[in-house]
XYZ file of C-alpha atoms in Angstrom:
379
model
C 0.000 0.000 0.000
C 2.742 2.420 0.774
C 4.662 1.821 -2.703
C 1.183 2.312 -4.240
C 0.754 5.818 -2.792
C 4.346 6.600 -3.478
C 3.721 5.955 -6.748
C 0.763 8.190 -6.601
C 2.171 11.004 -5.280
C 5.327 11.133 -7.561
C 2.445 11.291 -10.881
C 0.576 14.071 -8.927
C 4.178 16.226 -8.986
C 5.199 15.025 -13.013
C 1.834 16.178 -13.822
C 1.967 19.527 -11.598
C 5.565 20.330 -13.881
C 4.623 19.224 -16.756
C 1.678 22.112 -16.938
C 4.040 24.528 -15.762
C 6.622 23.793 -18.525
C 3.520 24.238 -21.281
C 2.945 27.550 -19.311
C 6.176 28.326 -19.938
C 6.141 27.244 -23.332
C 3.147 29.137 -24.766
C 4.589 32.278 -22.692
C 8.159 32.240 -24.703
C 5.844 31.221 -27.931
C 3.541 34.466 -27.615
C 6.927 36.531 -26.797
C 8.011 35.190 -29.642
C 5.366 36.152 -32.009
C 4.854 39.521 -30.557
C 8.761 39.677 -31.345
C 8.283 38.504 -34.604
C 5.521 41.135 -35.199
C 7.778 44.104 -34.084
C 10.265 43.312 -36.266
C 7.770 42.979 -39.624
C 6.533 46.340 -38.806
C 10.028 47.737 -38.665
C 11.037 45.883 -41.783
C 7.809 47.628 -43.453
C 8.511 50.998 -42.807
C 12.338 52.554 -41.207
C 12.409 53.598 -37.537
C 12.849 57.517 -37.017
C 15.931 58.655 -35.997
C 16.344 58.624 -32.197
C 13.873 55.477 -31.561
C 15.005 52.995 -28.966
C 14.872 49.227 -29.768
C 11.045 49.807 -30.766
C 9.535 52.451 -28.685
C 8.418 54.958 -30.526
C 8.082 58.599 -29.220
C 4.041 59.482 -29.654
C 5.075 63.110 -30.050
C 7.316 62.359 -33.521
C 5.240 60.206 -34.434
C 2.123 61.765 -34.529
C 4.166 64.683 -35.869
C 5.819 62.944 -38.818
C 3.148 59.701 -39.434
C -0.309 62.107 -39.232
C 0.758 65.804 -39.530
C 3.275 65.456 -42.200
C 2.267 62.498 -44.324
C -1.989 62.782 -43.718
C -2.462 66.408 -42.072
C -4.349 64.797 -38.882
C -4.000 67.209 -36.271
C -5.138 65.086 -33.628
C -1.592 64.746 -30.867
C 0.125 66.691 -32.282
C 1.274 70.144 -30.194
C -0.600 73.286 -31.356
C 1.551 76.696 -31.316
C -0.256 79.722 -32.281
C 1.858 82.021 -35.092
C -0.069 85.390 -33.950
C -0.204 86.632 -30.129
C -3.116 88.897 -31.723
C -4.852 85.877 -33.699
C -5.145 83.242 -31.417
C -6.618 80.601 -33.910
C -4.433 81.211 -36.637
C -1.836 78.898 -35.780
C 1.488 76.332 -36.351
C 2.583 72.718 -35.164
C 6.218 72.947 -32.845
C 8.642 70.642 -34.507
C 9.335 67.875 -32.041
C 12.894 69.003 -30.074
C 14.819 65.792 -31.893
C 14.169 67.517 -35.658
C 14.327 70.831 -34.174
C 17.677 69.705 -33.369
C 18.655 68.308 -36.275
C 18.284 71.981 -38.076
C 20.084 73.921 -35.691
C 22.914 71.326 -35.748
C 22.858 71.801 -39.982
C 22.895 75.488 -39.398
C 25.647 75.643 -37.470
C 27.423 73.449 -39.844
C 26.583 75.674 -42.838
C 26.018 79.426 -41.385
C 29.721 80.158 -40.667
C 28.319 83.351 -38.580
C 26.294 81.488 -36.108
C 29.182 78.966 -35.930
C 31.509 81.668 -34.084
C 28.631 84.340 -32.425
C 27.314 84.005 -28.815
C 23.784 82.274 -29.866
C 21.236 82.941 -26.807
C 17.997 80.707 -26.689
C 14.998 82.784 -25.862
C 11.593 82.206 -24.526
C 10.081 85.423 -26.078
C 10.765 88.074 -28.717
C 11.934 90.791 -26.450
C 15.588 90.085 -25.765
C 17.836 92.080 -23.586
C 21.413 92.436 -22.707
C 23.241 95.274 -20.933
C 26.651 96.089 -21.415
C 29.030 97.877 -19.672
C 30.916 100.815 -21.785
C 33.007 102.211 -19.159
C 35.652 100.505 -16.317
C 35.757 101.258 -12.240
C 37.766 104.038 -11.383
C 40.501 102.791 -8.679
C 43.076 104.360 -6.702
C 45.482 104.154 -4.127
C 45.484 105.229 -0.344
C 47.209 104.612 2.997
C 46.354 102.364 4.975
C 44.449 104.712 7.386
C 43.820 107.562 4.765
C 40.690 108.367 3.474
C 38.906 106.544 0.130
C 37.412 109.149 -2.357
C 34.594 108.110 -3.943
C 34.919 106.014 -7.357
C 33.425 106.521 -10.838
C 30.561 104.094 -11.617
C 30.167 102.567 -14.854
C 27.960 103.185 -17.480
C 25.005 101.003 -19.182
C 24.192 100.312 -22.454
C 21.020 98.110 -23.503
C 21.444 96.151 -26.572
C 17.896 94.927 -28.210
C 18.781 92.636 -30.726
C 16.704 93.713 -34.082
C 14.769 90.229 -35.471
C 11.792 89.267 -37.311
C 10.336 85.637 -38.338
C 12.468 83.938 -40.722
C 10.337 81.442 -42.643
C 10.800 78.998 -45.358
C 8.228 77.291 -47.494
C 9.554 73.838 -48.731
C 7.213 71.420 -50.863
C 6.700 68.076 -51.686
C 3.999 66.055 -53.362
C 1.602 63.709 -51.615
C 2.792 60.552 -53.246
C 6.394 61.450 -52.031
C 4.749 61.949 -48.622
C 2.728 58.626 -49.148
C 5.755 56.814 -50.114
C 6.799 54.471 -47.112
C 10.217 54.680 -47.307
C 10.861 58.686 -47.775
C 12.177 59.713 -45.077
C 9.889 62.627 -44.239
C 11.280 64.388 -41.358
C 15.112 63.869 -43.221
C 14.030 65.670 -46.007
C 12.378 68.382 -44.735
C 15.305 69.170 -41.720
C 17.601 69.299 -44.707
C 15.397 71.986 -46.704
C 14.687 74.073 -44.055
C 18.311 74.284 -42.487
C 19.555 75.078 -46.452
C 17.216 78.078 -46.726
C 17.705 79.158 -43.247
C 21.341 79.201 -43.261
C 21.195 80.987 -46.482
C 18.776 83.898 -45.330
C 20.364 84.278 -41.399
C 24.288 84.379 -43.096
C 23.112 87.125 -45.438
C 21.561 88.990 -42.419
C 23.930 88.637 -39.915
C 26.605 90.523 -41.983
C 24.493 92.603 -44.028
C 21.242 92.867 -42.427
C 19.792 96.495 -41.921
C 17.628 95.158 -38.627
C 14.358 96.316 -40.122
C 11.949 92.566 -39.732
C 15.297 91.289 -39.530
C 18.635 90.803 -37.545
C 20.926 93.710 -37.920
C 24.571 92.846 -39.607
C 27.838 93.866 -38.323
C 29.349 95.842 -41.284
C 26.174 97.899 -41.243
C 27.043 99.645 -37.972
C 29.584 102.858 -38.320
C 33.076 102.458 -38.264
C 35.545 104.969 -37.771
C 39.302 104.992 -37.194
C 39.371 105.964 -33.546
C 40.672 103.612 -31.083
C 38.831 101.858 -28.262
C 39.498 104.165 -25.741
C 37.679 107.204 -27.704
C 35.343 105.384 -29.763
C 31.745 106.065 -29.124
C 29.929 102.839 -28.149
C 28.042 100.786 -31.291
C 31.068 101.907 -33.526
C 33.487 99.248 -35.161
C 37.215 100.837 -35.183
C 38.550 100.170 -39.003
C 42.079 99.730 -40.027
C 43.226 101.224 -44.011
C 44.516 98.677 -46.143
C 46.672 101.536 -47.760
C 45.199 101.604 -51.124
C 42.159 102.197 -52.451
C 40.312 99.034 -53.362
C 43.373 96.511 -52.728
C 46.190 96.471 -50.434
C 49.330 98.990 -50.400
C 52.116 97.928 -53.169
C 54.247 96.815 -50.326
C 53.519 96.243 -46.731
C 50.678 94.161 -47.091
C 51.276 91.626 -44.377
C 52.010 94.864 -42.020
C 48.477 95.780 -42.612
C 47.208 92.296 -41.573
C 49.144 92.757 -38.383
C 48.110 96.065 -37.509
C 44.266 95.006 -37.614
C 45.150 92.020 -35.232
C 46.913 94.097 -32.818
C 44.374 96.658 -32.788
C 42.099 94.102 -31.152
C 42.594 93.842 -27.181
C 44.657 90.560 -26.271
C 41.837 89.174 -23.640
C 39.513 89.278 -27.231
C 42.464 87.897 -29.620
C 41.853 84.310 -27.446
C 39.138 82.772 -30.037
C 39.736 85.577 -32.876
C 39.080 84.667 -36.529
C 39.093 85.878 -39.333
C 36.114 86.377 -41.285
C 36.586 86.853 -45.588
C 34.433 85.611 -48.728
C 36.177 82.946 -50.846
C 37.538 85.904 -53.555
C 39.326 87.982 -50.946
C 40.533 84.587 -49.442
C 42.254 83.764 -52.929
C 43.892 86.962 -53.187
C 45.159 86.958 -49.468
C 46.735 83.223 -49.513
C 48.887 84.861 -52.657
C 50.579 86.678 -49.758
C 54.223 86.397 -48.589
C 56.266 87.606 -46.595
C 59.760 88.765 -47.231
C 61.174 85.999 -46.588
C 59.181 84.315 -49.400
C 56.999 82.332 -46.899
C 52.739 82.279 -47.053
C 50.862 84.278 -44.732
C 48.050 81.475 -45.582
C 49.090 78.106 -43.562
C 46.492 75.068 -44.435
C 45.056 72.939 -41.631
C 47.615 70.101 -40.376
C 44.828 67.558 -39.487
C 42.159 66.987 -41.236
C 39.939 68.699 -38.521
C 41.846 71.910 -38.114
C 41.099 74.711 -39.701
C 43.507 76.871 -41.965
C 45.173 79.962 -40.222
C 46.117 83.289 -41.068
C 48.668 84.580 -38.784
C 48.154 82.024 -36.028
C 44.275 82.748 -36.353
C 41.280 80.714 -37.922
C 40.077 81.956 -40.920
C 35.951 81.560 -41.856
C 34.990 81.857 -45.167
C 31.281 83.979 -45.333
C 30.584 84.308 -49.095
C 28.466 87.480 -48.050
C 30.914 89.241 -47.134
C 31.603 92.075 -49.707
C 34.121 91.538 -52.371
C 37.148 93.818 -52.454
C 36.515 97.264 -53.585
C 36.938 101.089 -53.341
C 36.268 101.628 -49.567
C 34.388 98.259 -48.990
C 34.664 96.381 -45.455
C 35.889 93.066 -46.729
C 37.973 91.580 -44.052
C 36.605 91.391 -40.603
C 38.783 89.979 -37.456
C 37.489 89.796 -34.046
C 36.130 87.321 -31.396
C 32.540 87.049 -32.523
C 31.644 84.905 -29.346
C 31.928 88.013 -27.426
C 31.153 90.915 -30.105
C 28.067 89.735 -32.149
C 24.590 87.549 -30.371
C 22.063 86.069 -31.648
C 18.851 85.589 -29.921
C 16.179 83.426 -31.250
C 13.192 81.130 -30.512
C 13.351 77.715 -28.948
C 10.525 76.227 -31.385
C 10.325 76.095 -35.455
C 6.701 76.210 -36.100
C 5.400 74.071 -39.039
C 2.058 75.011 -41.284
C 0.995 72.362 -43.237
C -0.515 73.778 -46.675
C -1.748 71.397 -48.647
C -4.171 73.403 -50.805
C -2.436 76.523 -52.570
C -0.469 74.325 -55.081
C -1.840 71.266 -55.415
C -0.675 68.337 -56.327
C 1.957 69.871 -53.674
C 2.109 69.878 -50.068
C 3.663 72.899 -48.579
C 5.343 73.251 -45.410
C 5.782 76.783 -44.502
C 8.323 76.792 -41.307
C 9.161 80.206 -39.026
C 11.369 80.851 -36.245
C 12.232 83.840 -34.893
C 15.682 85.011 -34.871
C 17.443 88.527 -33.910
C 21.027 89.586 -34.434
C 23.064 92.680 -33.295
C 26.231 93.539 -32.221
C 27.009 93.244 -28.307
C 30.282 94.433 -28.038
C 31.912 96.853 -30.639
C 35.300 96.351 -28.735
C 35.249 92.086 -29.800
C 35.674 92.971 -33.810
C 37.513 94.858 -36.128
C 37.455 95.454 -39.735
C 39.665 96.321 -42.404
C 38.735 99.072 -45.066
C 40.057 99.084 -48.690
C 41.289 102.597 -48.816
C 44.395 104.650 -48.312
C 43.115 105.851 -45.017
């Protein structure tokens, strides 16, 4: 009787495992098919950039799956365009594309590259500068301690307006699976961006828009006389070209006329033509003021200092301002919105879908100390 029960038992336990181990088994077989699933729904259509294993973010994708391919508005964040027209209004580019512009900007605006670029919450940025130093002096140690100058303020209000651009593309491009929507239209926006904001920051007149650099007065006058907002020049020594002989003495003169705490992170700034006739200089030794990069990383130098190549700069001429040198980190800002808006339009131009993109972006010189031009003239 005892063996029999023994026996009994032990059947009870083999049976009691072996359901557990076909629990087990249809558990790893749905994981498997849910696995299985994931990855045919990737294979059907590419992840977006940023995606983890196969979480998507809801924000991108209602942004790029709905908004840009369909025009479903439904998740996807509302930003009006207007503060006086509340329902007249954009969709905020989710931060990771948003990224992905400013980091092409940066890469292709060789003027934002170098400024001081300041993220703003609103349109009404402020910065105050100080144009004049602490008086000090000297005393005994028990005489008396005359009262000191105290410095002056200056507000500066960088000038903006709303740059837009207004890329299209047709529906069945935006239908199309394997287009990479939010690729595409990064890449279009950052190309005319870049190509509106580099014009402005040099040459902008600050009407809608962000006031350039060469279109504040210069004068001749040193730093110490030099009313405030006024870039100091330095002659060239001919008019539209350099003096006969002496032109690498002219070079020098406008990089020592900069302060040495600014000359740390100075560069030159030049369009491509001036640059060709400037790495045709020697010195009298017969070596090239021009020196090329010696990694593949590092930019070329002139004189020891970086050299940026804006192609709105001004070509060289009677009088013109076409070399600049300076430390535009501390002598030119940029303030500008934390969001590019997107407007969908898919009606104006059909068979086309428009996407009309603004940000708001403001420019202006902060420091008239931090740069320094040279004009083509005799003096």
């Amino acid at each position: 009787m005892l063996e029999v029960k023994g026996d009994a038992l032990d059947g009870a336990f083999e049976a009691v495992l072996n359901d557990e181990k076909i629990a087990a088994l249809e558990a790893d077989v749905v994981a498997l098919r849910a696995l299985m699933a994931a990855r045919n729904v990737e294979g059907q259509r590419p992840a977006l950039d940023g995606v983890k294993g196969v979480d998507i973010d809801p924000q991108r994708a209602a942004f790029v799956d709905r908004y840009l391919r369909r025009g479903q508005e439904a998740g996807v964040e509302l930003k009006s365009f207007s503060g006086a027209s509340g329902p007249v209004g954009g969709y905020a580019v989710p931060r990771e594309i948003d990224a992905l512009i400013e980091a092409t900007l940066k890469a292709v605006s060789p003027i934002r590259a170098i400024a001081n670029v300041v993220k703003t919450g609103t349109a009404g940025y402020r910065k105050l500068v100080t144009t004049g130093g602490i008086a000090s002096g000297w005393a005994s140690e028990t005489g008396a301690r005359a009262e000191t100058a105290t410095p002056t303020f200056a507000e500066i209000a960088p000038p903006g307006g709303e740059l837009f651009a207004n890329p299209a593309a047709s529906q069945a491009m935006l239908d199309d699976a394997a287009f990479d929507v939010e690729g595409w239209l990064a890449r279009e926006i950052a190309r005319e961006f870049a190509a509106a904001e580099g014009a402005a920051f040099v040459n902008g007149n600050g009407t809608n828009r962000p006031k350039g650099f060469l279109t504040y007065p210069v004068t001749a006058e040193a730093d110490t006389v030099r009313a405030f907002g006024t870039l100091q020049y330095v002659a060239s020594g001919a008019a539209g070209a350099f003096a006969s002989s002496g032109a690498a003495d002219r070079l020098i003169d406008l990089v020592q006329a900069l302060k040495a705490s600014y000359r740390q992170g100075a560069a030159f700034v030049m369009n491509s033509k001036t640059l060709a006739g400037i790495r045709k200089l020697k010195t009298s030794d017969g070596q090239f003021l021009w020196q090329p990069g010696l990694a593949g990383s590092a930019p070329a130098t002139l004189l020891g200092y970086p050299v940026v190549e804006a192609e709105d700069m001004p070509d060289v001429a009677a009088d013109s301002l076409s070399v600049a040198f300076g430390n535009f980190a501390n002598g030119y800002v940029v303030a500008e919105r934390n969001e590019t808006s997107i407007l969908r339009d898919p009606y104006s131009n059909k068979p086309f879908v428009h996407f009309y993109a603004v940000k708001r972006i403001g420019g202006a010189v902060a420091n008239s100390e931090a740069i320094k031009v040279m004009k083509f003239a005799v003096s």
